[in-house]
Amino acid sequence: MTATVPDFGAIAKSLAFETKAFINGEFVSAASGKTFETINPATGKVITAIAEGDKEDANRAIRAARNAFESGAWSGMAPRDRKAALLRLAALVEKHQAELAVLESLDTGKPVLDAYNADIPDAIATLQWHAEAIDKIYDTISPTSSDIVSMVVREPIGVVGAVIPWNFPLAITAMKIGPVLAGGNSIVIKPAEQTPLTALKLARLAAEAGIPEGVINVVPGFGETAGQAIGRHADVDCLSFTGSTEVGGYFLKYAAESNLKRVILELGGKSPAIVMDDVDDLDPIVEQIAMGILFSQGENCSAGSRLLVHEAMKDRLLEAVIAHFKTWKVGDPFAADTKMGALIEEKHLDRVLGYIDAGRREGASVVLGGNQVLKETGGYFVEPTIFDNVRNDMKIAQEEIFGPVLSTITFKDVDEAVKIANDTKYGLAASLYTNDLHIAHKVSRKIRAGTVSVNCFSEGDQAVPFGGFKQSGFGGREKSLLAHDQYSQVKTIWMQLR
Ligand code: TAP
């Protein structure tokens, strides 16, 4: 965090929004001329109207991306020159950090300080990491007889479609753009309908950074029209999606029914936070449990939404968790002491409240929160909520709520903890709290999840792979050098020497 916190309110008042689609290096209206409104979840009020891209706009963007790719203007550029351009883009994002944080907060309802201190720095670090990596990746020559030269080379996959969710709009867009562009591909991005503002601003900055026209395209619009058109397009070589498991499945169908494009899915989770009975200092554990489920209003695919606690520890831990959750202030995303902002939209608010009702109906007990708050603002706020007496077969323990709702489940021993942790269709992340080195090693191996954190809640950083087991993911890993594998093809060149 910088020493002086910017005046976010003043920035919000003076903002100019990008509202048109960005296709082939230009901001353009939708072919249909239609627009849709993007809403501030903290007030329920319209922020601005955005071009409503649909199939025709997606087709235009894909054509532009293909032409850019075939021209070699970016795909044929030396890796170190692509690196330089991406570093310029990262520097521009940094220069506009405060403005981007304000845009993200207005569009998502999240605290502006979270956007400023977490989302935007994460996007910058992601762009930098993949830019820095790309001129350090070597191809290989395989061991053959002396009359053969067999080169195994990596080539960009081509045109990548990226369909983005609303919870971390810029950070997830950067997670796609970083490796996709570093590797020489072109991209067509469809931001979530709720949160198009930062992707459009990023497109403006990409042009300023000198990334050639057609390499980055942004088509705002709806999933069923623009998103589906990208998923089904025969000239898209790879589709990278982050969002719900249900919609992720549609992209496999779209690929099967079109051109068998490569599909990469980063999906939901129902991640456990497991607390063993050997822990002593509860304060740091409680803080991490709160971060795990309350950060980003619980709208986080890795959210630690199931608290699995040893029965001998439960009363003491739950008392401390309840006390700590009460310190998470829900309120105006622009207030400096706000830790939780608004949920993304009214439909989602109803969904989260519906889960809270379902938990009560199934016999779990609400020991904190459970209600919508700050109704007078017109926004969609829910207070931190904790259920006790949850069974792992209850709906609230099995389905992704995507809100600030924690379900407490007890276990008797390590084996039971692992069994409950794995008893879900998801497998994105898990946290384990223990002082026992043996338990730390053994349990982290037994948990079927893409990321297991020990004595913290974490998603790693740019340098480590991120993705899910089971129905939390498909087709690859984001972040780290593995992300580059997803957006490249391996070619064997077998040369007979005379
Ligand atoms: P999704 O429906 O999965 O939306 C994610 C993206 O897919 C959006 O850009 C969306 O466009 C697009 N999309 C939706 N339907 C599509 C279709 N038929 N074909 C192609 N693209 C389509 O998520 P949501 O509805 O916003 O949220 C619902 C639930 O999904 C949440 O409550 C949460 O459980 C989960 N979710 C998970 C994540 C992560 S990171 N795992 C992120 C967001 C949501 P539109 O914006 O127009 O819908």
Coordinates of N, CA and C in Angstrom, one line a residue, residues 155-342:
E155 N 4.5 -23.5 -30.1 CA 3.9 -22.4 -31.0 C 2.6 -21.9 -30.3
P156 N 2.3 -20.6 -30.5 CA 1.1 -20.1 -29.9 C -0.1 -20.9 -30.5
I157 N -1.1 -21.0 -29.6 CA -2.3 -21.8 -30.1 C -3.1 -21.0 -31.1
G158 N -3.1 -19.7 -31.0 CA -3.9 -18.9 -32.0 C -4.8 -17.9 -31.4
V159 N -6.1 -18.0 -31.6 CA -7.1 -17.1 -31.1 C -7.7 -17.7 -29.8
V160 N -7.6 -17.0 -28.7 CA -8.1 -17.5 -27.5 C -9.4 -16.7 -27.1
G161 N -10.4 -17.3 -26.7 CA -11.6 -16.7 -26.2 C -11.5 -16.7 -24.7
A162 N -11.8 -15.7 -24.0 CA -11.8 -15.6 -22.5 C -13.1 -15.1 -22.0
V163 N -13.8 -16.0 -21.2 CA -15.1 -15.5 -20.6 C -14.8 -15.4 -19.1
I164 N -15.1 -14.2 -18.6 CA -14.7 -13.8 -17.3 C -15.8 -13.6 -16.3
P165 N -15.6 -14.0 -15.1 CA -16.7 -13.7 -14.1 C -16.6 -12.3 -13.4
W166 N -17.5 -12.1 -12.5 CA -17.7 -10.7 -11.9 C -17.0 -10.5 -10.6
N167 N -16.4 -11.6 -10.0 CA -15.9 -11.4 -8.7 C -14.5 -10.7 -8.6
F168 N -13.6 -11.1 -9.5 CA -12.3 -10.4 -9.6 C -12.1 -10.0 -11.1
P169 N -12.8 -9.0 -11.6 CA -12.9 -8.8 -13.0 C -11.5 -8.5 -13.6
L170 N -10.7 -7.6 -13.1 CA -9.5 -7.2 -13.7 C -8.4 -8.3 -13.4
A171 N -8.4 -8.8 -12.2 CA -7.3 -9.8 -11.8 C -7.5 -11.0 -12.6
I172 N -8.7 -11.5 -12.9 CA -8.9 -12.7 -13.7 C -8.6 -12.4 -15.2
T173 N -9.0 -11.2 -15.6 CA -8.7 -10.9 -17.0 C -7.2 -10.9 -17.2
A174 N -6.4 -10.3 -16.2 CA -5.0 -10.3 -16.3 C -4.4 -11.7 -16.3
M175 N -5.1 -12.6 -15.5 CA -4.6 -14.0 -15.4 C -4.7 -14.7 -16.8
K176 N -5.7 -14.3 -17.6 CA -5.8 -14.8 -19.0 C -4.8 -14.1 -19.9
I177 N -4.9 -12.7 -19.9 CA -4.1 -11.9 -20.8 C -2.6 -12.2 -20.7
G178 N -2.1 -12.3 -19.5 CA -0.7 -12.5 -19.2 C -0.1 -13.6 -20.1
P179 N -0.4 -14.8 -19.8 CA 0.2 -15.9 -20.5 C -0.3 -16.0 -22.0
V180 N -1.5 -15.6 -22.3 CA -2.1 -15.7 -23.7 C -1.2 -14.7 -24.5
L181 N -1.0 -13.5 -24.1 CA -0.3 -12.5 -24.9 C 1.2 -12.8 -24.9
A182 N 1.7 -13.1 -23.8 CA 3.2 -13.4 -23.7 C 3.5 -14.5 -24.7
G183 N 2.7 -15.4 -24.9 CA 2.9 -16.5 -25.8 C 2.7 -16.2 -27.3
G184 N 2.2 -15.0 -27.6 CA 2.0 -14.6 -29.0 C 0.6 -14.8 -29.6
N185 N -0.3 -15.1 -28.7 CA -1.7 -15.3 -29.2 C -2.5 -14.0 -29.2
S186 N -3.6 -14.1 -29.8 CA -4.6 -13.0 -29.8 C -5.8 -13.4 -28.9
I187 N -6.5 -12.4 -28.4 CA -7.5 -12.8 -27.4 C -8.8 -12.0 -27.6
V188 N -9.9 -12.6 -27.4 CA -11.3 -12.0 -27.4 C -11.8 -12.2 -26.0
I189 N -12.1 -11.1 -25.3 CA -12.5 -11.2 -23.9 C -14.0 -10.8 -23.8
K190 N -14.7 -11.7 -23.1 CA -16.1 -11.3 -22.7 C -16.2 -11.1 -21.2
P191 N -16.2 -9.9 -20.8 CA -16.3 -9.7 -19.3 C -17.7 -10.1 -18.9
A192 N -17.9 -10.3 -17.6 CA -19.3 -10.6 -17.0 C -20.1 -9.3 -17.3
E193 N -21.4 -9.6 -17.5 CA -22.3 -8.5 -17.8 C -22.4 -7.4 -16.7
Q194 N -22.1 -7.9 -15.4 CA -22.2 -7.0 -14.3 C -21.0 -6.1 -14.2
T195 N -19.8 -6.5 -14.8 CA -18.6 -5.9 -14.5 C -17.7 -5.6 -15.7
P196 N -18.2 -4.8 -16.7 CA -17.4 -4.6 -17.9 C -16.3 -3.5 -17.8
L197 N -16.4 -2.7 -16.8 CA -15.7 -1.4 -16.8 C -14.1 -1.5 -16.9
T198 N -13.6 -2.4 -16.0 CA -12.1 -2.5 -16.0 C -11.5 -3.1 -17.2
A199 N -12.2 -4.1 -17.8 CA -11.7 -4.8 -19.0 C -11.6 -3.8 -20.1
L200 N -12.6 -2.9 -20.2 CA -12.6 -1.9 -21.3 C -11.5 -0.9 -21.1
K201 N -11.3 -0.5 -19.8 CA -10.2 0.5 -19.5 C -8.9 -0.2 -19.8
L202 N -8.8 -1.5 -19.5 CA -7.5 -2.2 -19.8 C -7.2 -2.2 -21.3
A203 N -8.3 -2.3 -22.1 CA -8.1 -2.3 -23.6 C -7.5 -1.0 -24.0
R204 N -8.0 0.1 -23.5 CA -7.5 1.4 -23.8 C -6.0 1.5 -23.4
L205 N -5.7 1.0 -22.3 CA -4.3 1.0 -21.8 C -3.4 0.1 -22.7
A206 N -4.0 -1.0 -23.2 CA -3.2 -1.9 -24.0 C -2.8 -1.2 -25.4
A207 N -3.8 -0.4 -25.9 CA -3.5 0.3 -27.1 C -2.4 1.3 -26.9
E208 N -2.5 2.0 -25.7 CA -1.5 3.0 -25.3 C -0.1 2.3 -25.2
A209 N -0.1 1.1 -24.7 CA 1.2 0.4 -24.5 C 1.8 -0.1 -25.8
G210 N 1.0 0.0 -26.9 CA 1.6 -0.3 -28.2 C 1.3 -1.8 -28.6
I211 N 0.3 -2.4 -27.9 CA 0.0 -3.8 -28.4 C -0.9 -3.6 -29.6
P212 N -0.5 -4.3 -30.7 CA -1.1 -4.0 -32.0 C -2.6 -4.3 -32.1
E213 N -3.2 -3.6 -33.0 CA -4.7 -3.7 -33.1 C -5.1 -5.2 -33.4
G214 N -6.2 -5.6 -32.8 CA -6.7 -6.9 -33.1 C -6.2 -7.9 -32.1
V215 N -5.1 -7.6 -31.4 CA -4.5 -8.6 -30.5 C -5.3 -8.8 -29.2
I216 N -5.8 -7.6 -28.7 CA -6.8 -7.7 -27.6 C -8.1 -7.1 -28.1
N217 N -9.2 -7.8 -27.9 CA -10.5 -7.4 -28.2 C -11.4 -7.6 -27.0
V218 N -12.3 -6.7 -26.7 CA -13.2 -6.9 -25.6 C -14.7 -6.7 -26.1
V219 N -15.5 -7.7 -25.9 CA -16.9 -7.7 -26.3 C -17.8 -7.8 -25.1
P220 N -18.2 -6.6 -24.5 CA -19.1 -6.7 -23.4 C -20.5 -7.2 -23.9
G221 N -21.2 -7.9 -23.0 CA -22.5 -8.4 -23.4 C -22.9 -9.6 -22.5
F222 N -23.9 -10.3 -23.0 CA -24.4 -11.4 -22.1 C -23.8 -12.8 -22.5
G223 N -23.9 -13.6 -21.5 CA -23.3 -15.0 -21.7 C -24.0 -15.7 -22.8
E224 N -25.3 -15.7 -22.7 CA -26.0 -16.6 -23.7 C -25.9 -16.1 -25.1
T225 N -25.5 -14.9 -25.3 CA -25.4 -14.4 -26.7 C -23.9 -14.3 -27.0
A226 N -23.2 -13.3 -26.5 CA -21.8 -13.0 -26.8 C -20.9 -14.2 -26.3
G227 N -21.2 -14.7 -25.1 CA -20.3 -15.7 -24.5 C -20.5 -17.0 -25.3
Q228 N -21.7 -17.4 -25.6 CA -22.0 -18.6 -26.4 C -21.4 -18.5 -27.8
A229 N -21.5 -17.3 -28.4 CA -20.9 -17.2 -29.7 C -19.4 -17.4 -29.8
I230 N -18.7 -16.9 -28.8 CA -17.3 -17.2 -28.7 C -17.0 -18.7 -28.5
G231 N -17.8 -19.3 -27.5 CA -17.6 -20.7 -27.2 C -17.9 -21.6 -28.4
R232 N -18.8 -21.2 -29.3 CA -19.1 -22.0 -30.4 C -18.4 -21.7 -31.7
H233 N -17.6 -20.6 -31.7 CA -17.0 -20.2 -32.9 C -15.9 -21.2 -33.4
A234 N -16.0 -21.5 -34.7 CA -15.0 -22.5 -35.2 C -13.6 -21.9 -35.4
D235 N -13.5 -20.6 -35.3 CA -12.1 -20.0 -35.5 C -11.5 -19.6 -34.2
V236 N -12.1 -20.0 -33.1 CA -11.4 -19.8 -31.8 C -10.7 -21.1 -31.5
D237 N -9.4 -21.0 -31.2 CA -8.6 -22.3 -31.0 C -8.7 -22.8 -29.5
C238 N -8.9 -21.8 -28.6 CA -8.9 -22.2 -27.2 C -9.9 -21.3 -26.5
L239 N -10.6 -21.9 -25.5 CA -11.5 -21.1 -24.7 C -11.1 -21.3 -23.3
S240 N -10.9 -20.1 -22.6 CA -10.5 -20.1 -21.2 C -11.6 -19.5 -20.4
F241 N -12.2 -20.2 -19.5 CA -13.4 -19.8 -18.8 C -13.1 -19.8 -17.3
T242 N -13.6 -18.8 -16.6 CA -13.7 -18.8 -15.1 C -15.1 -18.5 -14.7
G243 N -15.7 -19.3 -13.9 CA -17.0 -19.0 -13.4 C -17.6 -20.3 -12.8
S244 N -18.9 -20.4 -12.9 CA -19.6 -21.5 -12.3 C -19.4 -22.9 -13.0
T245 N -19.5 -23.9 -12.2 CA -19.3 -25.3 -12.8 C -20.4 -25.5 -13.9
E246 N -21.6 -25.0 -13.6 CA -22.7 -25.3 -14.6 C -22.3 -24.7 -16.0
V247 N -22.0 -23.4 -16.0 CA -21.7 -22.7 -17.3 C -20.4 -23.3 -17.9
G248 N -19.4 -23.6 -17.0 CA -18.2 -24.3 -17.5 C -18.5 -25.5 -18.4
G249 N -19.5 -26.3 -17.9 CA -19.9 -27.5 -18.6 C -20.4 -27.1 -20.0
Y250 N -21.1 -26.0 -20.1 CA -21.6 -25.6 -21.4 C -20.5 -25.4 -22.5
F251 N -19.4 -24.9 -22.0 CA -18.3 -24.7 -22.9 C -17.7 -26.0 -23.5
L252 N -17.8 -27.1 -22.7 CA -17.3 -28.4 -23.2 C -18.3 -28.8 -24.4
K253 N -19.6 -28.5 -24.1 CA -20.6 -28.9 -25.1 C -20.4 -28.0 -26.4
Y254 N -20.2 -26.7 -26.2 CA -20.0 -25.8 -27.3 C -18.8 -26.3 -28.2
A255 N -17.7 -26.7 -27.5 CA -16.5 -27.1 -28.2 C -16.8 -28.4 -28.9
A256 N -17.5 -29.3 -28.3 CA -17.8 -30.6 -28.9 C -18.7 -30.4 -30.2
E257 N -19.6 -29.4 -30.1 CA -20.5 -29.2 -31.2 C -19.9 -28.2 -32.3
S258 N -18.7 -27.7 -32.0 CA -18.1 -26.8 -33.0 C -16.8 -27.4 -33.6
N259 N -15.7 -27.0 -33.0 CA -14.4 -27.3 -33.6 C -13.4 -28.1 -32.7
L260 N -14.0 -28.6 -31.6 CA -13.1 -29.3 -30.6 C -12.0 -28.4 -30.1
K261 N -12.3 -27.1 -29.9 CA -11.3 -26.2 -29.4 C -10.9 -26.6 -28.0
R262 N -9.7 -26.3 -27.7 CA -9.2 -26.6 -26.3 C -10.0 -25.8 -25.3
V263 N -10.4 -26.4 -24.2 CA -11.2 -25.7 -23.2 C -10.5 -25.8 -21.9
I264 N -10.4 -24.7 -21.2 CA -9.8 -24.6 -19.9 C -10.8 -24.0 -19.0
L265 N -11.1 -24.7 -17.9 CA -12.2 -24.2 -17.0 C -11.6 -24.1 -15.6
E266 N -11.8 -22.9 -15.0 CA -11.6 -22.7 -13.6 C -12.9 -22.4 -12.9
L267 N -13.3 -23.3 -12.0 CA -14.7 -23.3 -11.6 C -14.9 -23.1 -10.1
G268 N -16.0 -23.6 -9.6 CA -16.3 -23.2 -8.2 C -15.6 -24.1 -7.2
G269 N -16.0 -23.9 -5.9 CA -15.4 -24.6 -4.8 C -16.3 -24.7 -3.6
K270 N -15.9 -25.6 -2.7 CA -16.6 -25.6 -1.4 C -15.5 -26.0 -0.4
S271 N -14.5 -25.1 -0.3 CA -13.3 -25.5 0.3 C -13.3 -25.6 1.8
P272 N -12.7 -26.6 2.4 CA -12.7 -26.7 3.8 C -11.5 -25.9 4.5
A273 N -11.8 -25.4 5.7 CA -10.7 -25.0 6.6 C -10.7 -25.9 7.8
I274 N -9.7 -26.7 7.9 CA -9.6 -27.8 8.9 C -8.8 -27.4 10.1
V275 N -9.4 -27.4 11.2 CA -8.6 -27.0 12.4 C -8.5 -28.3 13.3
M276 N -7.2 -28.7 13.5 CA -6.9 -29.9 14.4 C -7.0 -29.5 15.8
D277 N -6.9 -30.5 16.7 CA -7.0 -30.1 18.2 C -5.7 -29.9 18.8
D278 N -4.6 -29.8 17.9 CA -3.3 -29.5 18.5 C -2.9 -28.1 18.5
V279 N -3.7 -27.2 17.9 CA -3.4 -25.8 17.7 C -3.4 -25.1 19.1
D280 N -2.6 -24.1 19.3 CA -2.7 -23.4 20.5 C -3.1 -21.9 20.3
D281 N -2.4 -21.2 19.6 CA -2.7 -19.7 19.4 C -3.9 -19.6 18.4
L282 N -5.0 -19.3 18.9 CA -6.2 -19.2 18.0 C -6.3 -17.9 17.2
D283 N -5.7 -16.8 17.7 CA -5.9 -15.5 17.0 C -5.5 -15.5 15.5
P284 N -4.3 -16.0 15.2 CA -4.0 -16.0 13.7 C -4.9 -16.9 12.9
I285 N -5.3 -18.0 13.5 CA -6.2 -19.0 12.8 C -7.5 -18.3 12.5
V286 N -8.0 -17.7 13.5 CA -9.4 -17.0 13.4 C -9.3 -15.9 12.3
E287 N -8.2 -15.2 12.3 CA -8.0 -14.1 11.3 C -8.0 -14.8 9.9
Q288 N -7.4 -15.9 9.7 CA -7.3 -16.5 8.4 C -8.6 -17.1 8.0
I289 N -9.3 -17.7 9.0 CA -10.7 -18.2 8.7 C -11.6 -17.1 8.2
A290 N -11.5 -15.9 8.8 CA -12.3 -14.8 8.4 C -11.9 -14.4 7.0
M291 N -10.6 -14.2 6.7 CA -10.2 -13.9 5.4 C -10.7 -14.8 4.4
G292 N -10.7 -16.1 4.7 CA -11.1 -17.2 3.8 C -12.5 -17.1 3.4
I293 N -13.4 -16.7 4.3 CA -14.8 -16.7 3.9 C -15.4 -15.3 3.7
L294 N -14.8 -14.3 4.4 CA -15.4 -12.9 4.3 C -14.7 -12.0 3.3
F295 N -13.5 -12.3 2.9 CA -12.8 -11.4 1.9 C -13.6 -11.5 0.6
S296 N -13.8 -10.4 0.0 CA -14.6 -10.3 -1.3 C -16.0 -10.7 -1.0
Q297 N -16.5 -10.5 0.2 CA -17.9 -10.8 0.5 C -18.2 -12.3 0.4
G298 N -17.1 -13.1 0.4 CA -17.3 -14.6 0.2 C -17.5 -14.9 -1.3
E299 N -17.4 -13.9 -2.1 CA -17.6 -14.2 -3.6 C -16.2 -14.6 -4.2
N300 N -15.8 -15.7 -3.7 CA -14.4 -16.1 -4.1 C -14.5 -17.6 -4.3
C301 N -14.0 -18.1 -5.5 CA -14.1 -19.5 -5.8 C -13.3 -20.3 -4.7
S302 N -12.2 -19.8 -4.2 CA -11.5 -20.6 -3.2 C -12.0 -20.4 -1.8
A303 N -13.0 -19.6 -1.6 CA -13.5 -19.3 -0.2 C -13.5 -20.5 0.7
G304 N -13.0 -20.3 1.9 CA -13.1 -21.4 2.9 C -14.4 -21.5 3.5
S305 N -15.4 -22.1 2.9 CA -16.8 -22.0 3.3 C -17.2 -23.1 4.3
R306 N -16.4 -24.1 4.5 CA -16.7 -25.1 5.5 C -15.6 -25.1 6.5
L307 N -16.0 -24.9 7.8 CA -15.1 -24.9 8.9 C -15.2 -26.3 9.5
L308 N -14.1 -27.1 9.3 CA -14.1 -28.4 9.9 C -13.2 -28.4 11.1
V309 N -13.8 -28.6 12.3 CA -13.1 -28.4 13.5 C -13.2 -29.7 14.4
H310 N -12.1 -30.0 15.0 CA -12.0 -31.1 15.9 C -13.1 -30.9 17.0
E311 N -13.8 -31.9 17.4 CA -14.9 -31.7 18.4 C -14.4 -31.1 19.7
A312 N -13.2 -31.5 20.0 CA -12.6 -31.0 21.3 C -12.3 -29.5 21.3
M313 N -12.2 -28.9 20.1 CA -11.8 -27.5 19.9 C -13.0 -26.6 19.6
K314 N -14.1 -27.3 19.3 CA -15.2 -26.5 18.6 C -15.7 -25.2 19.4
D315 N -16.0 -25.5 20.7 CA -16.6 -24.4 21.4 C -15.7 -23.2 21.5
R316 N -14.4 -23.5 21.8 CA -13.4 -22.4 22.0 C -13.2 -21.7 20.7
L317 N -13.1 -22.5 19.6 CA -12.8 -21.9 18.3 C -14.0 -21.0 17.8
L318 N -15.2 -21.6 17.9 CA -16.3 -20.9 17.4 C -16.6 -19.6 18.1
E319 N -16.3 -19.6 19.4 CA -16.5 -18.4 20.2 C -15.5 -17.3 19.7
A320 N -14.3 -17.7 19.4 CA -13.3 -16.7 18.9 C -13.6 -16.3 17.5
V321 N -14.1 -17.2 16.7 CA -14.5 -16.9 15.3 C -15.7 -15.9 15.3
I322 N -16.6 -16.1 16.1 CA -17.8 -15.2 16.2 C -17.3 -13.8 16.6
A323 N -16.5 -13.8 17.6 CA -16.0 -12.5 18.1 C -15.3 -11.7 17.0
H324 N -14.5 -12.5 16.3 CA -13.7 -11.8 15.2 C -14.5 -11.4 14.0
F325 N -15.5 -12.2 13.6 CA -16.4 -11.9 12.5 C -17.1 -10.5 12.8
K326 N -17.4 -10.3 14.1 CA -18.1 -9.1 14.4 C -17.3 -7.8 14.1
T327 N -16.0 -8.0 14.0 CA -15.1 -6.8 13.7 C -15.1 -6.5 12.2
W328 N -15.6 -7.4 11.4 CA -15.6 -7.1 9.9 C -16.8 -6.2 9.6
K329 N -16.5 -5.0 9.4 CA -17.6 -4.0 9.2 C -18.1 -4.1 7.8
V330 N -19.4 -4.2 7.7 CA -20.1 -4.2 6.4 C -20.6 -2.8 6.1
G331 N -20.3 -2.3 4.9 CA -20.8 -0.9 4.6 C -20.3 -0.4 3.3
D332 N -20.4 0.9 3.2 CA -20.0 1.7 2.0 C -18.7 1.3 1.5
P333 N -18.6 0.8 0.3 CA -17.3 0.3 -0.2 C -16.2 1.4 -0.3
F334 N -16.6 2.7 -0.2 CA -15.7 3.8 -0.2 C -15.3 4.3 1.2
A335 N -15.8 3.7 2.2 CA -15.4 4.1 3.6 C -14.2 3.3 4.0
A336 N -13.3 4.0 4.6 CA -11.9 3.5 4.9 C -12.0 2.3 5.9
D337 N -13.0 2.2 6.7 CA -13.1 1.1 7.7 C -14.0 0.0 7.2
T338 N -14.5 0.0 6.0 CA -15.3 -1.1 5.5 C -14.5 -2.3 5.1
K339 N -14.9 -3.4 5.6 CA -14.1 -4.6 5.2 C -14.9 -5.5 4.3
M340 N -16.3 -5.4 4.3 CA -17.1 -6.1 3.4 C -18.1 -5.2 2.7
G341 N -18.1 -5.2 1.4 CA -19.0 -4.4 0.6 C -20.3 -5.1 0.3
A342 N -20.9 -4.8 -0.9 CA -22.1 -5.4 -1.3 C -21.9 -6.6 -2.2

